[in-house]
Structure formats: structure tokens, C-alpha cells
Short mmCIF file of C-alpha atoms and ligand atoms in Angstrom, two decimals:
data_model
loop_
_atom_site.label_atom_id
_atom_site.label_comp_id
_atom_site.label_asym_id
_atom_site.label_seq_id
_atom_site.Cartn_x
_atom_site.Cartn_y
_atom_site.Cartn_z
CA MET D 67 7.91 4.73 -22.21
CA LYS D 68 8.16 1.94 -19.62
CA THR D 69 7.60 2.34 -15.89
CA LEU D 70 9.19 0.07 -13.32
CA ALA D 71 6.58 -0.16 -10.54
CA VAL D 72 7.98 -1.21 -7.16
CA ASP D 73 6.09 -2.05 -3.98
CA ILE D 74 8.05 -2.15 -0.73
CA GLY D 75 6.29 -4.35 1.81
CA GLY D 76 7.03 -5.65 5.27
CA SER D 77 7.58 -9.16 3.91
CA GLY D 78 8.46 -8.70 0.22
CA VAL D 79 9.74 -6.15 -2.28
CA LYS D 80 7.91 -6.57 -5.60
CA ALA D 81 8.46 -5.15 -9.08
CA LEU D 82 6.65 -5.11 -12.41
CA VAL D 83 7.21 -3.23 -15.69
CA LEU D 84 4.19 -1.30 -17.04
CA ASN D 85 3.65 0.19 -20.49
CA GLU D 86 2.27 3.70 -21.15
CA THR D 87 -1.32 2.65 -20.48
CA GLY D 88 -0.33 0.83 -17.28
CA GLU D 89 -0.51 -2.71 -18.59
CA PRO D 90 2.00 -5.20 -17.16
CA GLN D 91 4.80 -6.12 -19.55
CA ASN D 92 6.16 -9.08 -17.61
CA LYS D 93 5.54 -11.29 -14.62
CA ARG D 94 5.85 -9.75 -11.19
CA SER D 95 9.25 -10.36 -9.57
CA ARG D 96 9.79 -10.46 -5.83
CA VAL D 97 12.52 -10.70 -3.23
CA ASP D 98 12.06 -11.14 0.52
CA THR D 99 12.31 -7.85 2.40
CA PRO D 100 15.88 -7.81 3.74
CA GLN D 101 16.28 -7.75 7.53
CA PRO D 102 16.98 -5.37 9.13
CA ALA D 103 14.93 -3.46 6.56
CA THR D 104 17.26 -0.45 6.40
CA PRO D 105 17.30 2.08 3.53
CA GLU D 106 20.62 0.71 2.31
CA LYS D 107 19.38 -2.90 2.15
CA ILE D 108 16.03 -2.06 0.56
CA VAL D 109 17.66 0.19 -2.04
CA GLY D 110 20.00 -2.75 -2.77
CA ALA D 111 17.01 -5.10 -3.18
CA ILE D 112 15.32 -2.65 -5.58
CA ALA D 113 18.54 -2.28 -7.60
CA GLU D 114 18.72 -6.08 -7.85
CA LEU D 115 15.11 -6.34 -9.11
CA ALA D 116 15.72 -3.42 -11.52
CA SER D 117 18.89 -4.91 -12.97
CA ALA D 118 16.87 -7.60 -14.74
CA GLN D 119 14.50 -5.09 -16.40
CA ALA D 120 14.44 -2.40 -19.09
CA PHE D 121 12.53 0.78 -18.08
CA ASP D 122 12.53 4.59 -18.40
CA ARG D 123 11.14 5.73 -15.06
CA VAL D 124 10.32 4.31 -11.64
CA SER D 125 7.27 4.43 -9.30
CA VAL D 126 7.67 3.22 -5.73
CA GLY D 127 5.03 2.44 -3.11
CA PHE D 128 6.39 2.80 0.42
CA PRO D 129 4.73 1.52 3.64
CA GLY D 130 4.76 4.83 5.51
CA VAL D 131 4.16 8.57 5.21
CA VAL D 132 6.01 10.04 2.22
CA ARG D 133 6.40 13.77 1.48
CA GLN D 134 8.12 14.94 -1.71
CA GLY D 135 9.90 11.62 -1.93
CA ILE D 136 11.22 11.83 1.64
CA ILE D 137 10.21 9.22 4.21
CA ASP D 138 8.45 10.51 7.31
CA THR D 139 7.41 7.24 8.99
CA ALA D 140 8.23 3.55 8.50
CA VAL D 141 6.82 1.71 11.52
CA ASN D 142 7.10 -1.76 9.98
CA LEU D 143 10.58 -1.37 8.49
CA ASP D 144 13.33 0.40 10.42
CA THR D 145 13.62 3.71 12.29
CA SER D 146 16.61 4.74 10.17
CA TRP D 147 14.17 5.54 7.32
CA VAL D 148 12.90 8.75 8.90
CA GLY D 149 14.16 11.69 6.84
CA PHE D 150 15.63 9.46 4.10
CA ASP D 151 15.25 10.87 0.58
CA LEU D 152 14.23 7.69 -1.23
CA GLU D 153 13.22 9.49 -4.42
CA LYS D 154 16.58 11.21 -4.85
CA THR D 155 18.57 8.11 -3.85
CA LEU D 156 16.78 5.86 -6.38
CA THR D 157 16.91 8.50 -9.14
CA GLU D 158 20.68 8.53 -8.74
CA LYS D 159 21.17 4.81 -8.16
CA LEU D 160 18.96 3.64 -11.04
CA GLY D 161 19.72 6.60 -13.30
CA LYS D 162 16.01 7.10 -14.08
CA PRO D 163 13.42 9.60 -12.85
CA THR D 164 11.72 8.15 -9.77
CA ARG D 165 8.56 9.02 -7.84
CA VAL D 166 7.73 7.64 -4.40
CA ALA D 167 4.35 7.65 -2.63
CA ASN D 168 2.58 5.82 0.19
CA ASP D 169 1.76 2.21 -0.75
CA ALA D 170 -1.96 2.41 0.08
CA ASP D 171 -2.23 5.67 -1.89
CA ILE D 172 -0.80 3.88 -4.93
CA GLN D 173 -3.07 0.87 -4.40
CA GLY D 174 -6.01 3.30 -4.36
CA LEU D 175 -4.88 5.18 -7.45
CA GLY D 176 -5.07 1.85 -9.27
CA ALA D 177 -8.44 0.87 -7.86
CA VAL D 178 -10.85 3.82 -7.52
CA SER D 179 -13.54 4.77 -10.04
CA GLY D 180 -13.07 8.54 -9.60
CA LYS D 181 -16.65 9.17 -8.48
CA GLY D 182 -17.59 10.53 -5.06
CA VAL D 183 -15.93 9.60 -1.77
CA GLU D 184 -13.93 6.39 -2.06
CA LEU D 185 -11.94 4.80 0.74
CA VAL D 186 -9.26 2.15 0.31
CA ILE D 187 -7.84 -0.05 3.05
CA THR D 188 -4.99 -2.51 2.61
CA LEU D 189 -4.46 -5.59 4.75
CA GLY D 190 -0.91 -6.88 4.95
CA THR D 191 1.94 -6.54 7.42
CA GLY D 192 0.41 -3.17 8.27
CA PHE D 193 -3.03 -1.61 7.80
CA GLY D 194 -2.95 0.92 4.97
CA SER D 195 -5.57 3.49 4.05
CA ALA D 196 -6.24 6.01 1.29
CA LEU D 197 -9.06 8.49 0.73
CA PHE D 198 -10.26 9.89 -2.61
CA VAL D 199 -12.81 12.55 -3.49
CA ASP D 200 -13.88 12.40 -7.15
CA GLY D 201 -10.61 10.63 -7.86
CA LYS D 202 -8.47 13.22 -6.08
CA LEU D 203 -6.26 11.73 -3.39
CA VAL D 204 -6.03 13.02 0.18
CA PRO D 205 -2.45 11.86 0.69
CA ASN D 206 -1.04 9.97 3.67
CA LEU D 207 -4.24 9.07 5.52
CA GLU D 208 -2.95 6.98 8.44
CA MET D 209 -6.09 5.19 9.69
CA GLY D 210 -3.94 2.21 10.66
CA HIS D 211 -2.50 3.93 13.70
CA HIS D 212 -5.80 5.40 14.82
CA PRO D 213 -7.61 3.82 17.80
CA PHE D 214 -10.17 1.21 16.73
CA ARG D 215 -11.30 -0.87 19.73
CA LYS D 216 -10.08 -2.32 23.02
CA ASP D 217 -7.33 0.31 23.28
CA GLN D 218 -5.80 -0.95 20.08
CA THR D 219 -5.31 0.59 16.66
CA TYR D 220 -6.68 -0.79 13.37
CA GLU D 221 -3.21 -2.11 12.63
CA GLU D 222 -2.85 -3.82 16.01
CA GLN D 223 -6.28 -5.41 15.61
CA LEU D 224 -6.09 -6.32 11.92
CA GLY D 225 -2.42 -6.42 10.84
CA ARG D 226 -0.70 -9.68 9.94
CA THR D 227 0.50 -10.29 13.52
CA ALA D 228 -3.11 -10.16 14.73
CA LEU D 229 -4.33 -12.41 11.91
CA GLU D 230 -1.68 -14.99 12.79
CA SER D 231 -2.44 -14.87 16.49
CA ILE D 232 -6.27 -14.89 16.48
CA GLY D 233 -6.93 -16.83 13.25
CA LYS D 234 -9.00 -16.10 10.19
CA LYS D 235 -12.47 -16.44 11.74
CA ARG D 236 -12.01 -13.90 14.55
CA TRP D 237 -10.01 -11.64 12.26
CA ASN D 238 -12.93 -11.59 9.80
CA ARG D 239 -15.31 -10.68 12.63
CA ARG D 240 -13.04 -7.81 13.60
CA LEU D 241 -12.84 -6.67 10.01
CA GLU D 242 -16.62 -6.62 9.83
CA LYS D 243 -16.68 -4.26 12.84
CA ALA D 244 -13.97 -2.10 11.27
CA ILE D 245 -15.97 -1.76 8.05
CA ALA D 246 -19.06 -0.69 10.01
CA THR D 247 -17.01 1.94 11.90
CA LEU D 248 -15.35 3.26 8.77
CA GLU D 249 -18.65 3.50 6.93
CA HIS D 250 -20.07 5.65 9.76
CA LEU D 251 -16.99 7.84 9.77
CA PHE D 252 -16.43 8.42 6.07
CA ASN D 253 -19.86 7.84 4.51
CA TYR D 254 -18.06 6.66 1.42
CA GLU D 255 -19.71 5.68 -1.85
CA ARG D 256 -17.34 2.77 -2.09
CA LEU D 257 -14.75 0.94 0.01
CA TYR D 258 -11.99 -1.12 -1.58
CA ILE D 259 -10.01 -3.72 0.33
CA GLY D 260 -6.57 -4.62 -1.02
CA GLY D 261 -3.22 -5.88 0.24
CA GLY D 262 -1.66 -9.32 0.55
CA GLU D 263 -4.13 -10.59 3.17
CA ALA D 264 -7.29 -9.40 1.38
CA ARG D 265 -7.59 -12.97 0.09
CA GLN D 266 -8.30 -14.07 3.68
CA VAL D 267 -11.54 -12.10 3.71
CA THR D 268 -14.45 -14.53 3.94
CA LEU D 269 -17.18 -12.36 5.47
CA ASN D 270 -20.21 -11.27 3.48
CA LEU D 271 -19.32 -7.82 2.26
CA PRO D 272 -21.84 -4.98 1.99
CA ALA D 273 -22.78 -4.08 -1.61
CA ASN D 274 -20.55 -0.98 -1.61
CA VAL D 275 -17.41 -2.87 -0.56
CA ALA D 276 -15.12 -4.67 -3.03
CA ILE D 277 -11.94 -6.70 -2.78
CA VAL D 278 -9.19 -5.55 -5.13
CA GLU D 279 -6.23 -7.62 -6.19
CA ASN D 280 -2.92 -6.97 -4.51
CA ILE D 281 -1.33 -6.35 -7.92
CA MET D 282 -3.11 -2.92 -7.83
CA GLY D 283 -0.30 -1.82 -5.52
CA LEU D 284 1.95 -2.08 -8.57
CA LEU D 285 -0.52 -1.17 -11.32
CA GLY D 286 -1.41 2.08 -9.52
CA GLY D 287 2.21 3.17 -9.93
CA ILE D 288 1.46 4.48 -13.41
CA ALA D 289 -0.83 7.16 -11.89
CA LEU D 290 2.14 8.93 -10.27
CA TRP D 291 3.11 10.05 -13.79
CA ARG D 292 -0.35 11.13 -14.93
CA ASP D 293 0.01 14.92 -15.00
C1 BGC S 328 1.82 2.55 7.59
C2 BGC S 328 1.10 3.07 6.37
C3 BGC S 328 1.07 1.99 5.31
C4 BGC S 328 0.49 0.71 5.87
C5 BGC S 328 0.49 -0.43 4.88
C6 BGC S 328 1.17 1.29 8.07
O1 BGC S 328 1.84 0.79 9.19
O2 BGC S 328 1.84 3.52 8.63
O3 BGC S 328 1.72 4.23 5.88
O4 BGC S 328 0.33 2.43 4.20
O5 BGC S 328 1.19 0.31 7.03
O6 BGC S 328 1.77 -0.76 4.48
#
């Protein structure tokens, strides 16, 4: 049983084949996110990545709120996503059972230990977040669009656009403030930081905070088929 794990991002669409225990079976493949990032174009990009692989089922991480495979929000892609049934479309197009969930939720499913309150944030085009209690996911936590400081959201302060405009040093200082705020709010046992820009983190992290590799966004895909 092989799972094609797909991660739809604001800058790239990535894919990797996993075996039953979630181990990668090949090297990650990637295409640039088509612009405009409409459902039709992204589905086309996924079909292209899938055409080079053999697999039995598909897991997809999507950068927005997802309910029963239907897209609710997609702030960094295109407004035409709202209401789009990505799960059904891909099941038909690829001819394999498909499950779709929020990208940060999938990243978290790959990263958490399953003990106590664990929070995951992802730093990339957007700011993703996922909350777990004893390994059980609270789906679609949207911290990114919540006010953080100076009348701006976490995503406005810490997303890729902010990183590019203020530079790594100031961005790290902001991140330090965000971690302090989130720790007060969630009183988590552990915080995980993932996403494509997690490698830019240079600050000294508290003992209960860990960086996780961006590949978790694909490896976590196996968890969608756990039950
Ligand atoms: C979206 C989240 C997503 C995050 C990371 C945010 O803009 O609202 O759903 O998890 O970006 O892609």
C-alpha cells in the first residue's frame, strides 16, 4: 500500500511516495506553484507530479481551512478555491482514494509526540498552526490570521513577505516575541516550528521548542489514513 503525499504551498507543490509505515520511497519532487494558483491549475500540477509515480492512495496538505475535503479558505492562493471539493476532484482525476487536510495539521501529525498539549507553527508563505491534545488534533486552528502586534496578524508579521522586507535578524526577534505570546496563551508542553522558512530561525529556542524539518509536511500525510 503506497501513499502519494502532496503538499500544496504558496511557492511550490511537492510530492513524495510513502510506504505503509510512512517511510519515503523516493526523492521529493516539486513544481513551482502555478500562477494564478487556481484549482484547475493546481490540480493539473498534482496530476503531473502523480503521473511519474506508482501509488494506491493520496494525502494532500492544503494551505487553508479544509472541511470534509472541501476548501473553506485559501488566502495565499486564489479566491476561486472557496467551496471547491478538492478531495472529490482528485479522487476522480487520479483514480485513487484521496484525503485532504490543512497543511499545518498534516505537518503536526508527522511531528508531535502524542503527549499533553502540543502546538505546531509553520513558517512559509503563510503562518500555519496546529494544536494537539494527547495526539488528538484540534483541526483548522488559524492562529496566522489572529492579531499579534502593531495591528498586524502573525502572518503579516512573520510570513515570507515580512521576512523578505525586514530581514532575518528582525524577523527572528519578532518570532521570539510570538513564541513568548503563544506560550502564555496555550501553556503547551511542546512547540514545534516547521515550514520552509524554519531554517531561517537563529534565535536561542526555549527547551520546550523544537525545529522540525519541512519534509514533515509530507511525512505526516500517512496519518490521514491511520484509522
Ligand atoms: C492559512 C493556513 C495555513 C497557513 C500555512 C495560512 O495563511 O490560513 O490555513 O495553514 O497559511 O500555509
